[in-house]
Coordinates of C-alpha atoms and ligand atoms in Angstrom, one line a residue:
S274 CA 0.1 0.0 0.0
H275 CA 1.0 3.5 -0.8
L276 CA 3.4 5.4 1.7
E277 CA 3.9 9.1 2.1
R278 CA 6.8 10.8 3.7
V279 CA 7.0 14.5 4.8
A280 CA 10.2 15.8 6.0
I281 CA 10.6 18.2 8.9
D282 CA 13.7 20.1 8.7
L283 CA 15.2 21.3 11.9
G284 CA 19.0 20.9 10.9
D285 CA 20.4 18.1 13.1
R286 CA 17.1 17.5 14.6
S287 CA 15.2 16.7 11.4
Y288 CA 13.0 14.0 11.1
S289 CA 10.5 12.0 8.9
I290 CA 6.6 11.8 9.2
L291 CA 5.5 8.4 7.7
I292 CA 1.9 8.1 6.6
G293 CA 0.3 5.2 5.2
E294 CA -1.9 2.0 6.0
Q295 CA -0.5 -1.1 7.8
L296 CA 2.5 0.7 9.0
L297 CA 2.5 -0.6 12.5
D298 CA 3.4 -4.1 11.5
A299 CA 5.8 -3.2 8.7
A300 CA 9.4 -3.8 9.7
S301 CA 10.4 -0.9 7.4
T302 CA 8.6 1.5 9.5
W303 CA 11.1 1.1 12.4
A304 CA 14.1 0.7 10.4
D305 CA 17.2 3.1 11.2
L306 CA 16.2 4.4 14.4
P307 CA 18.8 5.2 17.0
K308 CA 20.2 1.7 18.3
A309 CA 19.4 0.7 21.9
S310 CA 18.8 -2.3 23.9
A311 CA 15.4 -1.5 25.5
A312 CA 12.3 0.3 24.1
L313 CA 9.3 1.4 26.2
I314 CA 5.8 1.7 24.6
V315 CA 3.7 4.4 26.4
T316 CA 0.1 3.9 25.6
N317 CA -3.2 4.2 27.7
D318 CA -5.9 1.7 28.8
T319 CA -8.1 2.4 25.9
V320 CA -5.6 2.2 23.0
G321 CA -3.1 -0.3 24.6
P322 CA -5.6 -3.3 24.4
I323 CA -6.2 -2.5 20.7
Y324 CA -2.8 -1.9 19.4
A325 CA 0.1 -2.3 21.9
E326 CA 0.6 -5.9 21.1
R327 CA 1.0 -5.4 17.4
L328 CA 3.5 -2.7 18.2
Q329 CA 5.4 -4.8 20.5
A330 CA 5.7 -7.6 17.9
A331 CA 6.9 -5.1 15.3
L332 CA 9.7 -3.9 17.6
A333 CA 10.7 -7.2 19.4
P334 CA 13.3 -8.0 16.6
L335 CA 14.8 -4.6 17.2
Y336 CA 15.4 -4.5 20.9
K337 CA 16.5 -7.0 23.5
Q338 CA 13.6 -5.8 25.7
V339 CA 10.4 -4.1 24.8
H340 CA 8.1 -3.1 27.7
T341 CA 4.9 -1.3 27.7
V342 CA 3.1 0.9 30.3
A343 CA -0.5 1.8 29.8
L344 CA -1.5 5.1 31.5
P345 CA -5.1 6.0 32.6
D346 CA -7.0 7.4 29.7
G347 CA -8.1 11.1 29.9
E348 CA -7.0 14.8 29.7
S349 CA -7.6 14.9 33.6
H350 CA -4.5 12.4 33.9
K351 CA -2.2 14.5 32.0
D352 CA -0.3 15.5 35.1
W353 CA 2.7 14.8 37.5
Q354 CA 1.3 11.9 39.1
T355 CA 0.8 9.9 35.9
L356 CA 4.0 11.2 34.2
N357 CA 5.8 9.6 37.3
L358 CA 4.4 6.2 36.1
I359 CA 6.5 6.5 33.0
F360 CA 9.7 7.0 35.3
D361 CA 8.7 4.5 37.7
E362 CA 8.6 1.8 34.9
L363 CA 11.8 3.2 33.2
L364 CA 13.8 3.1 36.5
G365 CA 12.2 -0.1 37.6
K366 CA 13.3 -1.9 34.7
G367 CA 16.8 -0.3 34.8
A368 CA 16.1 1.6 31.5
D369 CA 19.5 3.3 30.4
R370 CA 19.9 6.6 28.6
K371 CA 19.6 5.1 25.1
T372 CA 16.2 3.5 25.7
V373 CA 13.7 4.5 23.1
L374 CA 10.2 5.6 24.0
F375 CA 7.3 5.0 21.7
A376 CA 4.0 7.3 22.2
L377 CA 1.1 4.9 21.0
G378 CA -2.0 7.0 21.5
G379 CA -3.6 10.5 21.1
G380 CA -2.2 13.8 21.9
V381 CA -2.3 13.1 25.7
V382 CA 0.0 10.0 25.4
G383 CA 2.2 11.9 22.8
D384 CA 2.5 15.0 25.0
M385 CA 3.4 13.0 28.1
T386 CA 5.7 10.6 26.4
G387 CA 7.6 13.5 24.7
F388 CA 8.0 15.4 28.1
A389 CA 9.0 12.1 29.8
A390 CA 11.7 11.6 27.1
A391 CA 13.1 15.1 27.3
C392 CA 13.4 14.5 31.1
Y393 CA 14.5 10.9 31.7
M394 CA 18.4 10.9 32.2
R395 CA 18.4 14.4 30.5
G396 CA 17.0 13.1 27.3
V397 CA 16.3 9.8 25.5
P398 CA 15.0 9.6 22.0
F399 CA 11.3 9.0 21.3
V400 CA 8.9 8.1 18.6
Q401 CA 5.5 9.4 18.0
V402 CA 3.0 6.8 16.9
P403 CA -0.3 9.0 17.0
T404 CA -3.6 7.1 16.7
T405 CA -6.0 10.1 16.7
L406 CA -6.6 12.4 13.8
L407 CA -5.7 15.3 15.9
A408 CA -2.5 13.8 16.9
Q409 CA -1.6 12.7 13.4
V410 CA -2.2 16.2 11.8
D411 CA -1.2 18.4 14.8
S412 CA 0.1 17.4 18.2
S413 CA 2.7 14.7 17.2
V414 CA 4.4 17.1 14.9
G415 CA 6.5 20.0 16.0
G416 CA 8.1 19.1 19.5
K417 CA 5.7 20.8 21.8
T418 CA 5.4 18.3 24.8
A419 CA 3.8 19.2 28.2
I420 CA 1.6 18.1 31.2
N421 CA -1.1 20.2 32.8
H422 CA -1.0 22.2 36.1
P423 CA -4.2 22.7 38.0
I424 CA -4.0 26.5 37.2
G425 CA -3.4 25.9 33.4
K426 CA -3.2 23.6 30.6
N427 CA 0.1 22.7 29.1
M428 CA 1.9 24.9 31.5
I429 CA 4.7 22.4 32.3
G430 CA 6.7 21.0 29.3
A431 CA 9.6 21.4 26.8
F432 CA 10.3 21.6 23.3
Y433 CA 11.7 18.3 22.4
Q434 CA 11.6 16.8 18.8
P435 CA 10.7 13.0 18.1
Q436 CA 13.0 11.0 16.0
R437 CA 10.1 10.0 13.7
V438 CA 6.3 10.3 13.7
V439 CA 4.4 7.3 12.3
C440 CA 0.9 7.8 11.2
D441 CA -0.8 4.5 10.6
L442 CA -4.1 5.5 9.0
D443 CA -5.7 2.1 9.9
T444 CA -5.8 3.2 13.6
L445 CA -8.3 6.0 12.7
Q446 CA -10.9 3.3 11.9
T447 CA -11.4 2.5 15.7
L448 CA -11.8 6.3 16.8
P449 CA -15.2 7.6 18.1
Q450 CA -17.0 9.8 15.7
R451 CA -16.8 12.8 17.9
E452 CA -13.0 12.4 18.1
M453 CA -12.9 12.4 14.2
S454 CA -15.0 15.7 13.8
A455 CA -12.6 17.2 16.6
G456 CA -9.6 16.3 14.6
L457 CA -11.2 17.6 11.4
A458 CA -11.2 20.9 12.9
E459 CA -7.4 21.0 13.0
V460 CA -7.4 19.7 9.5
I461 CA -9.7 22.5 8.3
K462 CA -7.7 25.0 10.1
Y463 CA -4.9 24.7 7.8
G464 CA -6.8 25.8 4.8
P465 CA -7.5 29.4 5.6
I466 CA -4.3 30.1 7.3
A467 CA -2.0 28.6 4.6
D468 CA -3.7 26.9 1.5
M469 CA -7.2 27.7 0.1
Q470 CA -6.7 25.0 -2.4
F471 CA -6.7 22.5 0.4
L472 CA -9.9 24.2 1.9
D473 CA -11.5 23.6 -1.4
W474 CA -10.3 20.0 -1.4
I475 CA -11.5 19.4 2.0
D476 CA -14.9 21.0 1.0
A477 CA -15.1 18.5 -1.9
N478 CA -13.9 15.4 0.2
L479 CA -15.6 16.0 3.5
D480 CA -18.1 13.1 3.2
A481 CA -15.1 10.7 2.4
L482 CA -13.2 12.0 5.3
L483 CA -16.0 11.6 7.8
A484 CA -16.4 7.9 6.2
R485 CA -12.9 7.5 6.8
D486 CA -11.8 6.6 3.4
P487 CA -8.2 5.6 3.5
K488 CA -7.2 7.6 0.4
A489 CA -9.0 10.8 1.5
L490 CA -7.5 10.5 5.1
A491 CA -4.1 9.9 3.4
H492 CA -4.1 13.2 1.5
A493 CA -5.6 15.2 4.7
V494 CA -2.8 13.9 7.0
K495 CA -0.2 14.5 4.6
R496 CA -1.2 17.9 3.4
S497 CA -1.8 19.0 7.2
C498 CA 1.7 17.6 8.1
E499 CA 3.5 19.3 5.1
I500 CA 1.8 22.8 6.4
K501 CA 2.8 22.1 9.8
A502 CA 6.4 21.1 9.0
W503 CA 6.6 24.2 6.7
V504 CA 5.6 26.5 9.6
V505 CA 7.6 24.8 12.5
G506 CA 10.8 24.6 10.1
Q507 CA 10.7 28.4 10.1
D508 CA 9.9 29.1 13.8
E509 CA 10.3 26.0 16.1
R510 CA 9.9 27.9 19.3
E511 CA 7.0 30.1 18.3
G512 CA 8.7 33.3 18.2
G513 CA 6.7 34.5 15.2
I514 CA 4.9 32.6 12.3
R515 CA 4.1 29.6 14.4
A516 CA 1.5 31.6 16.2
I517 CA -0.8 31.2 13.1
L518 CA -1.4 27.7 13.8
N519 CA -3.5 29.1 16.9
F520 CA -6.1 30.0 14.5
G521 CA -9.5 29.7 16.3
H522 CA -7.5 28.9 19.5
T523 CA -8.1 32.2 21.5
F524 CA -11.9 32.0 21.3
G525 CA -11.6 28.2 21.7
H526 CA -9.4 28.4 24.6
A527 CA -12.2 30.6 26.3
I528 CA -14.9 28.3 25.4
E529 CA -12.9 25.4 27.1
A530 CA -11.9 27.4 30.1
G531 CA -15.4 29.1 30.5
L532 CA -17.4 25.8 30.5
G533 CA -14.6 24.0 32.4
F534 CA -12.1 21.9 30.4
G535 CA -13.4 18.5 29.1
E536 CA -17.0 19.6 28.6
W537 CA -16.4 20.2 24.9
L538 CA -13.5 18.7 23.1
H539 CA -10.6 20.9 22.3
G540 CA -11.4 20.2 18.4
E541 CA -14.9 21.2 19.1
A542 CA -14.0 24.5 20.7
V543 CA -11.4 25.3 18.0
G544 CA -14.0 24.8 15.3
C545 CA -16.4 27.2 16.8
G546 CA -13.4 29.4 17.7
M547 CA -12.5 29.7 14.1
V548 CA -16.0 30.7 13.1
M549 CA -15.8 33.4 15.8
A550 CA -12.2 34.5 14.3
S551 CA -13.6 34.7 10.8
H552 CA -16.4 36.7 11.9
L553 CA -14.0 39.2 13.7
S554 CA -11.7 39.2 10.4
Q555 CA -14.9 40.3 8.5
R556 CA -15.6 43.0 11.1
L557 CA -12.1 44.3 10.4
G558 CA -12.6 44.4 6.9
L559 CA -10.2 41.5 6.0
V560 CA -12.5 39.0 4.6
D561 CA -15.8 39.2 3.0
E562 CA -19.3 37.7 4.1
A563 CA -19.2 35.0 1.4
F564 CA -16.0 33.7 3.0
V565 CA -17.5 33.7 6.5
S566 CA -20.6 31.8 5.4
R567 CA -19.0 29.3 3.3
F568 CA -16.5 28.6 6.2
T569 CA -19.3 28.2 8.7
A570 CA -21.2 25.8 6.6
L571 CA -18.0 23.6 6.4
I572 CA -17.5 23.6 10.2
E573 CA -21.0 22.5 10.6
R574 CA -21.0 19.9 7.9
A575 CA -17.7 18.3 9.7
G576 CA -20.0 17.8 12.8
L577 CA -18.5 20.7 14.9
P578 CA -20.5 23.3 16.9
I579 CA -20.7 26.7 15.1
V580 CA -22.7 28.5 17.9
G581 CA -20.7 29.3 21.1
P582 CA -22.0 28.7 24.9
K583 CA -23.7 32.0 26.1
L584 CA -21.0 32.8 28.9
G585 CA -21.2 36.4 28.5
A586 CA -18.7 38.5 26.5
D587 CA -16.9 39.5 29.6
V588 CA -16.2 35.8 30.7
Y589 CA -14.7 35.1 27.1
L590 CA -12.6 38.4 27.2
H591 CA -11.5 37.3 30.8
H592 CA -10.3 34.1 29.7
M593 CA -8.7 35.2 26.4
R594 CA -6.8 37.9 28.5
V595 CA -5.2 35.0 30.8
D596 CA -4.2 32.8 27.9
K597 CA -0.6 31.8 27.5
K598 CA -0.8 33.5 24.2
A599 CA -1.9 36.8 25.4
E600 CA 1.1 39.3 25.9
A601 CA 0.8 41.6 28.9
G602 CA -3.0 41.3 28.9
E603 CA -3.3 42.1 25.4
I604 CA -5.2 39.5 23.4
K605 CA -3.5 38.3 20.3
F606 CA -6.1 37.1 17.5
V607 CA -5.1 35.0 14.6
L608 CA -7.2 36.5 11.7
I609 CA -7.8 35.7 8.2
D610 CA -6.3 38.3 6.0
K611 CA -7.4 37.3 2.6
P612 CA -8.2 33.7 2.6
G613 CA -4.8 31.6 2.7
T614 CA -2.9 34.0 4.8
A615 CA -3.3 34.6 8.4
I616 CA -2.1 37.5 10.5
V617 CA -1.7 38.0 14.5
R618 CA -3.1 41.2 15.9
G619 CA -5.0 42.8 18.5
A620 CA -8.5 44.1 18.3
P621 CA -10.8 46.4 20.1
D622 CA -12.7 44.9 23.1
A623 CA -16.0 46.4 21.9
L624 CA -15.8 44.9 18.6
V625 CA -14.7 41.4 19.9
A626 CA -17.7 41.5 22.4
Q627 CA -20.1 42.1 19.3
V628 CA -18.8 39.1 17.7
I629 CA -18.9 37.0 20.6
D630 CA -22.6 38.1 21.2
G631 CA -23.4 37.4 17.6
C632 CA -22.0 33.9 17.7
C633 CA -23.5 32.7 21.0
E634 CA -26.8 31.6 22.2
Ligands
NAD1193 P1 -6.5 12.1 23.5 O1 -5.2 11.7 23.4 O2 -7.3 12.4 24.8 O3 -7.5 10.9 22.5 C1 -8.8 11.3 22.5 C2 -9.5 9.7 22.9 O4 -9.4 8.8 21.9 C3 -8.9 9.2 24.1 O5 -10.0 8.6 24.8 C4 -8.3 8.1 23.5 O6 -7.9 7.0 24.4 C5 -9.0 7.6 22.4 N1 -8.1 6.9 21.3 C6 -6.9 7.3 20.9 N2 -6.7 6.7 19.8 C7 -7.8 5.9 19.5 C8 -8.0 5.0 18.5 N3 -7.2 4.7 17.6 N4 -9.2 4.2 18.7 C9 -10.0 4.4 19.6 N5 -9.7 5.3 20.5 C10 -8.8 6.0 20.5 O7 -7.1 13.5 22.7 P2 -6.3 14.0 21.2 O8 -7.5 14.9 20.8 O9 -5.7 13.1 20.5 O10 -5.2 15.0 22.0 C11 -5.7 16.2 22.8 C12 -4.2 16.5 23.4 O11 -3.2 16.9 22.5 C13 -4.4 17.8 24.4 O12 -4.0 17.4 25.7 C14 -3.8 18.8 23.9 O13 -3.2 19.6 24.7 C15 -2.7 18.2 23.0 N6 -2.1 19.0 22.0 C16 -0.9 19.1 21.8 C17 -0.2 19.6 20.7 C18 1.2 19.8 20.6 O14 1.6 20.7 19.8 N7 2.0 19.1 21.2 C19 -1.2 20.2 19.8 C20 -2.5 20.2 19.8 C21 -3.0 19.4 20.9
ZN1194 ZN1 -5.5 22.8 18.9

């Protein structure tokens, strides 16, 4: 079956993203990784029972020892206590500083495994094996790793790049539909910020994507990864252009924080947040009404909410001001400046409040 390869160019930390079917079991998927005597598969108690045995079997010829640790599933477990389970396993098995970690799961497992790899003996190699659409198109690529703190999401972490990202499209077949839609939000995101042709393609192939057609998924994951690789290759640590990847995330963060994290999925909040950001772009004269209505219709068709929770504009503004991305209390919005290009800028509170009131019920 067809294999796509996307390169991420970061000098001596460059790596490949492999995208295709049946990658988990293929020996070639795992060839030429750093040599080591041991590997640790980090997964969770939902994904592990479905896929860990296959990965274990594929890695067995390469390492003397292959261990697996299954973390409790859920964003609420993306914390110190759960991170420690990885270190307990590594130290308990006497793992040395060449041990390779494999993150088998969604973004939560990927972020935690990456952070554990950055910290264990001051850094061991790790491989991302993302099994959600969101993780395949976004979180597994680019080297952001973190755990949550009770005071804020992803507040404790490191930039630490994987050795390889392996996107086995077959794993998406077992994903709950709500998670598929949430992942599609991050796929759709890449269109208006970087490539309107891709947005046209998503529009034309949305039904195939929702039905998890492997060819459609292959293209969506590949193009998303190409755009993310292009952005991260220019700005690994988000000093500038990488911020455009936060399109929809400022409003989305306010929805997640305002409702209490976990009420809406992250991708759902981002979908609705992108609708709000499009409206704000229109109010500022950057895009026309036709763009906003077409974009909103696509978000809705993807199974994502287009109307925000009625928390009140003040609550939204409060959460947007304390977001990690705000600078000295000034809210930075990623806006669409002619479709296919994003800009990062502020906007008057009164205008933002009007957009929120118009988008919520
Ligand atoms: P997740 O990891 O919680 O996975 C969603 C659910 O799907 C979980 O219950 C999981 O067990 C289950 N699951 C995963 N793969 C499955 C499969 N193949 N079949 C059946 N069930 C499966 O959520 P997510 O959306 O993948 O990731 C969200 C996390 O990613 C958040 O913590 C977020 O902060 C982080 N994130 C990080 C970055 C980054 O750049 N590092 C970017 C975006 C998001
Ligand atoms: Zn996101």
